[in-house]
CSV table of C-alpha atoms in Angstrom, one decimal:
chain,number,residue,atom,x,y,z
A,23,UNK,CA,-108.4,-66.9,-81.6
A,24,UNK,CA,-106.3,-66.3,-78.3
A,25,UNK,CA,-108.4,-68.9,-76.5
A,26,UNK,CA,-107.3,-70.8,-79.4
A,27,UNK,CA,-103.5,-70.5,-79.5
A,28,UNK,CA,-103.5,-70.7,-75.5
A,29,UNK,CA,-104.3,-74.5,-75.6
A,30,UNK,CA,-102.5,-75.3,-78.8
A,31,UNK,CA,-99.2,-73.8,-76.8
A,32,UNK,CA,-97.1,-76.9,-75.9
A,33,UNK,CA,-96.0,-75.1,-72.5
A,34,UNK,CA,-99.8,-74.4,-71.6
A,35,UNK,CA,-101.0,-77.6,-71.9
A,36,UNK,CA,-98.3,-79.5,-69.8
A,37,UNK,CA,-98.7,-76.9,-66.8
A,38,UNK,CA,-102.4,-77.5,-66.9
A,39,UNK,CA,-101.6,-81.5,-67.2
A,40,UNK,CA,-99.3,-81.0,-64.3
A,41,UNK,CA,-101.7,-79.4,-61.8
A,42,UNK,CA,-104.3,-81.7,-62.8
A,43,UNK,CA,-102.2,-84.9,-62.1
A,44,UNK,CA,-101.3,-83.1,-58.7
A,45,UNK,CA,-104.7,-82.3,-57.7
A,46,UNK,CA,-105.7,-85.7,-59.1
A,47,UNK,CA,-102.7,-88.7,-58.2
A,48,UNK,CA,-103.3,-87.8,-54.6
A,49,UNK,CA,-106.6,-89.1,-54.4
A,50,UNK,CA,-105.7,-92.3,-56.3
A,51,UNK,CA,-103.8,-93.2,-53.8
A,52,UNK,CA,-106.8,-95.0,-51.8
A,53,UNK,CA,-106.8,-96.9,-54.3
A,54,UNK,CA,-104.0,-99.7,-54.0
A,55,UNK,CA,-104.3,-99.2,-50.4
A,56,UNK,CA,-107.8,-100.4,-50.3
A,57,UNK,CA,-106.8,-104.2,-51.9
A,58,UNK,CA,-104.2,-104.8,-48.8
A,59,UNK,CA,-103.9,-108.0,-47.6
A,60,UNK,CA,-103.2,-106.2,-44.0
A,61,UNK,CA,-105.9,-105.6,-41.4
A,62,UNK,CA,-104.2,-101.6,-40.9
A,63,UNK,CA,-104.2,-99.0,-43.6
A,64,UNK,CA,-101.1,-100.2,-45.9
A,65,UNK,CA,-100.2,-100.5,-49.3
A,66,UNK,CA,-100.4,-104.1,-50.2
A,67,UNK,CA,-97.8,-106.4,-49.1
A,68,UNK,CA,-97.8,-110.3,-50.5
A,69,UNK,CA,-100.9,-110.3,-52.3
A,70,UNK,CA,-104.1,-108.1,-53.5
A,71,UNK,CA,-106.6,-109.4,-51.3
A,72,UNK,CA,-110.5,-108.3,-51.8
A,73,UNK,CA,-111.8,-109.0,-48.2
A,74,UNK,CA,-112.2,-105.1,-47.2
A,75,UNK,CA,-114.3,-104.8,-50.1
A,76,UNK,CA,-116.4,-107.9,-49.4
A,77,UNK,CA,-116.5,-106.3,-45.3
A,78,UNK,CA,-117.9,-102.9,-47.2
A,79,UNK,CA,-120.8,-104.5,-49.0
A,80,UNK,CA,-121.0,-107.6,-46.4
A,81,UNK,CA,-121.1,-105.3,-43.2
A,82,UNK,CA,-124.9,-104.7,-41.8
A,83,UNK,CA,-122.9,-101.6,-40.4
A,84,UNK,CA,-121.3,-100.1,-43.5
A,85,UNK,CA,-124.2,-101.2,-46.0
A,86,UNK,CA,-126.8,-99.3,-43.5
A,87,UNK,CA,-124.1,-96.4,-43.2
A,88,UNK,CA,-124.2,-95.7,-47.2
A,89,UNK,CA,-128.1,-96.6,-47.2
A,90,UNK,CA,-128.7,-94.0,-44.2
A,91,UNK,CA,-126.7,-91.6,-46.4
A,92,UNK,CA,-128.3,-91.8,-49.4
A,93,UNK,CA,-131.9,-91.1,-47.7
A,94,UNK,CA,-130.7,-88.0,-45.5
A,95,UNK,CA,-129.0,-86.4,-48.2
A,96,UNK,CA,-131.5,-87.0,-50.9
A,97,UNK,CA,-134.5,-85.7,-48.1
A,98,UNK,CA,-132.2,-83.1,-47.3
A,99,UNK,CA,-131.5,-82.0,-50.4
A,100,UNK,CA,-134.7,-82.2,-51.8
A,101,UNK,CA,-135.6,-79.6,-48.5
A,102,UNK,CA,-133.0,-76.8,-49.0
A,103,UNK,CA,-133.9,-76.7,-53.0
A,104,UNK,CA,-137.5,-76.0,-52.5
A,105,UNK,CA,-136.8,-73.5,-49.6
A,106,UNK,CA,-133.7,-72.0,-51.1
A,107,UNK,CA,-135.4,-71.6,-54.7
A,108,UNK,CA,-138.5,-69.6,-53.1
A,109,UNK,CA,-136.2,-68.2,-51.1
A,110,UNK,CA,-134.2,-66.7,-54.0
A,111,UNK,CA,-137.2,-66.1,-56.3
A,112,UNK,CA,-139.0,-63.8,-53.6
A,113,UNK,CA,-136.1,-61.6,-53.0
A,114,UNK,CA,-135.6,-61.6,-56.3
A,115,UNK,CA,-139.5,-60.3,-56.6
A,116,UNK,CA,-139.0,-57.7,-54.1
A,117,UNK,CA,-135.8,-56.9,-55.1
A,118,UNK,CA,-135.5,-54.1,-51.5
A,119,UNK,CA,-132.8,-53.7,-48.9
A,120,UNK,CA,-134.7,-55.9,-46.9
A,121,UNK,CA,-134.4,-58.5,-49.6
A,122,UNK,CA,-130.4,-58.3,-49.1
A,123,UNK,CA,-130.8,-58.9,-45.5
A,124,UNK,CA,-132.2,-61.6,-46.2
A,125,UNK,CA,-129.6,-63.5,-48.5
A,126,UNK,CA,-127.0,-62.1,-46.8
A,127,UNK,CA,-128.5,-64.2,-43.1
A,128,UNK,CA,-129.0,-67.1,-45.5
A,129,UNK,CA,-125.2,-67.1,-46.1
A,130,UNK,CA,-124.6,-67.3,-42.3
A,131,UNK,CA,-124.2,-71.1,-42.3
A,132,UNK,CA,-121.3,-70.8,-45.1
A,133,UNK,CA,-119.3,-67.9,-43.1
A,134,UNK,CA,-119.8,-69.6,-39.4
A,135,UNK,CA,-117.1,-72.0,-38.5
A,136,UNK,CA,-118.5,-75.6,-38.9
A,137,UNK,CA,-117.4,-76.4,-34.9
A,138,UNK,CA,-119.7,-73.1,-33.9
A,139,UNK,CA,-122.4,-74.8,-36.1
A,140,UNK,CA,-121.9,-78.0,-34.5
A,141,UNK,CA,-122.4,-76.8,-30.9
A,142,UNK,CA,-125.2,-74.3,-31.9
A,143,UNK,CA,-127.2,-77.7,-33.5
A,144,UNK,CA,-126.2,-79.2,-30.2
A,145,UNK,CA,-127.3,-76.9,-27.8
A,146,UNK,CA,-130.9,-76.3,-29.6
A,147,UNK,CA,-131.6,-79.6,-30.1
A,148,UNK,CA,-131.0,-80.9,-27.1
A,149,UNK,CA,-133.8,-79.2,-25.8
A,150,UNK,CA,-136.2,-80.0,-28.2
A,151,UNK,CA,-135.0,-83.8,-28.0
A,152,UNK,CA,-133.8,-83.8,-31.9
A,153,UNK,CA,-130.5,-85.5,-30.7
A,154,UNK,CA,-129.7,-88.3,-32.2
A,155,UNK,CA,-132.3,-88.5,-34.5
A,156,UNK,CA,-132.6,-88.4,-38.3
A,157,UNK,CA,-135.0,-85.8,-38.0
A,158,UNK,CA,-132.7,-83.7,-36.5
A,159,UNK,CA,-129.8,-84.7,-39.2
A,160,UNK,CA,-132.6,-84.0,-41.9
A,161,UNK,CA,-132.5,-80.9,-40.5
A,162,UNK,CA,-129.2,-79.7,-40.0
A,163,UNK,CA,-128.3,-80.9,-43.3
A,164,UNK,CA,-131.4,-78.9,-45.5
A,165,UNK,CA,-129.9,-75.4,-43.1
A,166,UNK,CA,-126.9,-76.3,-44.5
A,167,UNK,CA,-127.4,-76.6,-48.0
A,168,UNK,CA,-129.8,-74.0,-48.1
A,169,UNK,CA,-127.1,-71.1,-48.9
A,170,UNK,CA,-125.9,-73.2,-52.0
A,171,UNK,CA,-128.8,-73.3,-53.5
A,172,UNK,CA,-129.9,-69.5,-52.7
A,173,UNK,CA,-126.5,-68.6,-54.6
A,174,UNK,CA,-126.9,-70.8,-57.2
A,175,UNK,CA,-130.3,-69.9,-57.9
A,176,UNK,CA,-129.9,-66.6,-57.7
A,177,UNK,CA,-127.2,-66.2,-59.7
A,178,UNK,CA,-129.6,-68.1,-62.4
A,179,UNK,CA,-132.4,-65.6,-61.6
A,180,UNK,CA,-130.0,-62.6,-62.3
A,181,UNK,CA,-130.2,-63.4,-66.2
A,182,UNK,CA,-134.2,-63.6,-66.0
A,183,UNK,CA,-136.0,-60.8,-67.7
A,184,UNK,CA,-138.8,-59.8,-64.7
A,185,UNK,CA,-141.0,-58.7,-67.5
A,186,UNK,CA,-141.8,-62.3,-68.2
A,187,UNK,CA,-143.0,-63.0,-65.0
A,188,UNK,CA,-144.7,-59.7,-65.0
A,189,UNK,CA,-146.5,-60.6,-68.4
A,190,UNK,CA,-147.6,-63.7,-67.2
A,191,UNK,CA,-149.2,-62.1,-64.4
A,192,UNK,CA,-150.9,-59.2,-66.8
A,193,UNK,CA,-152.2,-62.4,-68.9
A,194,UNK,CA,-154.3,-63.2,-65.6
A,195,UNK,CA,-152.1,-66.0,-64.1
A,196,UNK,CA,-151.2,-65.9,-60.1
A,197,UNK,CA,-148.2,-65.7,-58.4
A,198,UNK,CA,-148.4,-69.4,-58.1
A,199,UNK,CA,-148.5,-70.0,-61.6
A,200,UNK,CA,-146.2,-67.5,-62.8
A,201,UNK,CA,-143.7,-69.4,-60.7
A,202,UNK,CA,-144.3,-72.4,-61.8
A,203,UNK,CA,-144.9,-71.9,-65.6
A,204,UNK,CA,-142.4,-69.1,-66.1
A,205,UNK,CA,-139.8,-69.1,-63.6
A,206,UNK,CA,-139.5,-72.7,-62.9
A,207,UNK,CA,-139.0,-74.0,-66.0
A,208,UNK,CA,-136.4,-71.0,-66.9
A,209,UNK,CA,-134.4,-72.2,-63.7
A,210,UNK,CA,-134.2,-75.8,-64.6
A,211,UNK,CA,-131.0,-76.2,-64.9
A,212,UNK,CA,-130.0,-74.3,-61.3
A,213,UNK,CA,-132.4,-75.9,-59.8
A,214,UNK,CA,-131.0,-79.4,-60.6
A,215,UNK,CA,-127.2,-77.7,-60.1
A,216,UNK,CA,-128.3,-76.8,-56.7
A,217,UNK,CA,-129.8,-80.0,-55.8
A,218,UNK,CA,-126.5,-81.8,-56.8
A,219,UNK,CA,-124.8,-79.2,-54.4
A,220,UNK,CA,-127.2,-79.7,-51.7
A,221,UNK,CA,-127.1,-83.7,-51.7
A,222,UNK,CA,-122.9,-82.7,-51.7
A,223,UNK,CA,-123.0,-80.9,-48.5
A,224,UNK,CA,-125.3,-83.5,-46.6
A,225,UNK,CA,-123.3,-86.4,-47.9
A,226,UNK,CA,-120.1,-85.2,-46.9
A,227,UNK,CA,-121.1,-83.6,-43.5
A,228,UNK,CA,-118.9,-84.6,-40.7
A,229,UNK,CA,-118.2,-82.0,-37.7
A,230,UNK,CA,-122.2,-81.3,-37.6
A,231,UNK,CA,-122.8,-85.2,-37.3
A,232,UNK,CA,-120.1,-85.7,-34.4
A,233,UNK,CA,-122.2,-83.5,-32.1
A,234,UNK,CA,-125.9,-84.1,-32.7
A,235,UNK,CA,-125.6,-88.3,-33.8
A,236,UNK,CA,-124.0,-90.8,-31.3
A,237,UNK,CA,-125.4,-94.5,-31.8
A,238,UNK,CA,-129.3,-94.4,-33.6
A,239,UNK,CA,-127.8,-92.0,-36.7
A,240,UNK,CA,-125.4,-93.6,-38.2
A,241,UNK,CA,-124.3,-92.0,-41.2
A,242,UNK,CA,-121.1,-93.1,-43.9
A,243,UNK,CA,-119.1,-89.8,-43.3
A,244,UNK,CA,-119.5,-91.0,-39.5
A,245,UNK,CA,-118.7,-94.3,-40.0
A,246,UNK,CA,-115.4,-93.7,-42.1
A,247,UNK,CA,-115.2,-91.6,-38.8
A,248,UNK,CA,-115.0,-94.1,-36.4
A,249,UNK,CA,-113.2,-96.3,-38.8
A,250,UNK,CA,-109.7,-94.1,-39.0
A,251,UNK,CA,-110.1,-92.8,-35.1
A,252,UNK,CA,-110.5,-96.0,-33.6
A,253,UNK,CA,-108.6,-99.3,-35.4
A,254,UNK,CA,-107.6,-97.5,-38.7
A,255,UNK,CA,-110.2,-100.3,-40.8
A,256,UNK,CA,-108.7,-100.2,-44.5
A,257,UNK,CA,-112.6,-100.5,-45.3
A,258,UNK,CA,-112.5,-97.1,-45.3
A,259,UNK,CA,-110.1,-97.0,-48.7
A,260,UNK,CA,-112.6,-99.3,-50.1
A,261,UNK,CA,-115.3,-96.8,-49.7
A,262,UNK,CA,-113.1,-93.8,-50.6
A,263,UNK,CA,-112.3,-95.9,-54.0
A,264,UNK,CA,-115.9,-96.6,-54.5
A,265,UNK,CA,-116.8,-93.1,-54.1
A,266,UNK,CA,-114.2,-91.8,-56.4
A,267,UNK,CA,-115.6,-94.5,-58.5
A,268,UNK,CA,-119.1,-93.5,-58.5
A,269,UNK,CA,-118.1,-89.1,-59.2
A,270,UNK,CA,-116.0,-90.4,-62.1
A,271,UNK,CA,-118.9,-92.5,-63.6
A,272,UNK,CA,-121.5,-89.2,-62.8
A,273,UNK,CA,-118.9,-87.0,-64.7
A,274,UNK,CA,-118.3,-88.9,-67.8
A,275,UNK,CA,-122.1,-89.5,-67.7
A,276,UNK,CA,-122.8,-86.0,-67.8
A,277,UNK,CA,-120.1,-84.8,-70.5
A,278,UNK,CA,-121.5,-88.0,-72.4
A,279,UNK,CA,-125.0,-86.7,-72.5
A,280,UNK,CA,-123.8,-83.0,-73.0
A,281,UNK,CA,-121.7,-84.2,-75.8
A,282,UNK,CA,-125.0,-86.2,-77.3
A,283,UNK,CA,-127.4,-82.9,-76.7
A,284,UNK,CA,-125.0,-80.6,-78.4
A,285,UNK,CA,-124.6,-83.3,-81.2
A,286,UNK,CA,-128.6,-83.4,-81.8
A,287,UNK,CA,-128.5,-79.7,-81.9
């Protein structure tokens, strides 16, 4: 009932419409700027002109950018939610001090500046010749999103029953098995969350990529790099709008389909 009256309070609702629009207008911004008939980040001047556009999905340079992208972060991704869920799932198990020590050094990557990360990636690949390569962005990128997905998961694993696993095993099934009957299937929906959140990190990795990549590795947060430092291309608007595009489309996806499951139920 006070949930209720909360949202149905005319005061209420504007503040929360106001700090939306001014977390949200901001961003929209990119979006006139990115039809400018100008060759410098502008709004548009005579005429809406579409040739930054046709630059971001004619360019062998941007199109292998966003392709490059796409493969690290999905490989990446796919890395730090295996690791991170067995990971969580074994401390979980043990459930000792040891097992603290161990998520708390998983966190380290979230707590260490992202410059200290940058030069540590640098100095240890360099001498094992990962520089500059995607396996050494693959990498980076899963030791990245590896604390994400050990909080995420673990959160998840806090509202497990252990007995179930534990019956599982009394019924004669291994470790193995009990994973991936009775854990895995409870932790679906984490597991997904965290590969979301993984994919995230790698995609939107900058200060990591400016030390260990230079010409081979080309990813898109690099490229919008080099696009704003060195000639200010308005390409990069264009690839800002089609990314906010592309996270609106995912979210009204997903409260679509929620909408339709909680409808069938």
């Amino acid at each position: 009932m006070t949930r209720s009256r909360t949202f149905r309070n005319p005061l209420a609702l504007g503040l929360a419409w106001v700090v939306v629009a001014f977390l949200v207008l901001p961003l929209l911004v990119v979006v006139p700027v990115s039809f400018t008939d100008q060759r410098y980040l502008s709004m548009p001047g005579e005429a809406l002109s579409l040739r930054h556009w046709a630059r971001v999905f004619g360019d062998p340079v941007w199109r292998g950018s966003i392709l490059q992208s796409l493969c690290v972060g999905a490989v990446s991704a796919l890395l730090a939610t295996g690791l991170g869920t067995l990971c969580a799932i074994g401390s979980w198990r043990l459930g000792t001090r040891t097992a603290e020590i161990v998520r708390l050094v998983m966190l380290t990557p979230i707590i260490v500046p992202s410059v200290v990360q940058g030069m540590a990636f640098y100095r240890t690949f360099a001498n094992l010749g990962l520089i500059d390569t995607y396996a050494g962005v693959i990498l980076s990128h899963t030791i990245l999103g590896l604390p994400y997905v050990v909080i995420i998961v673990s959160a998840a694993l806090a509202n497990v029953d252990v007995r179930l696993e534990q019956a599982a095993r009394s019924l004669g099934a291994s470790m193995g098995k009990a994973v991936t009957w009775v854990l895995v299937p409870l932790l679906r929906p984490a597991i997904l969350s965290s590969f979301v959140v993984a994919f995230v990190v790698s995609w939107d990795e900058i200060v990591v990529l400016l030390f260990i990549t230079s010409r081979r590795v080309h990813l898109l947060p690099r490229a919008m790099w080099d696009g704003i430092n060195e000639n200010v291309d308005p390409a990069v608007a264009a690839v800002a709008t089609l990314l906010i595009a592309a996270t609106a489309t995912a979210l009204v996806l997903r409260l679509t389909w929620a909408g339709f499951r909680s409808g069938k139920r």
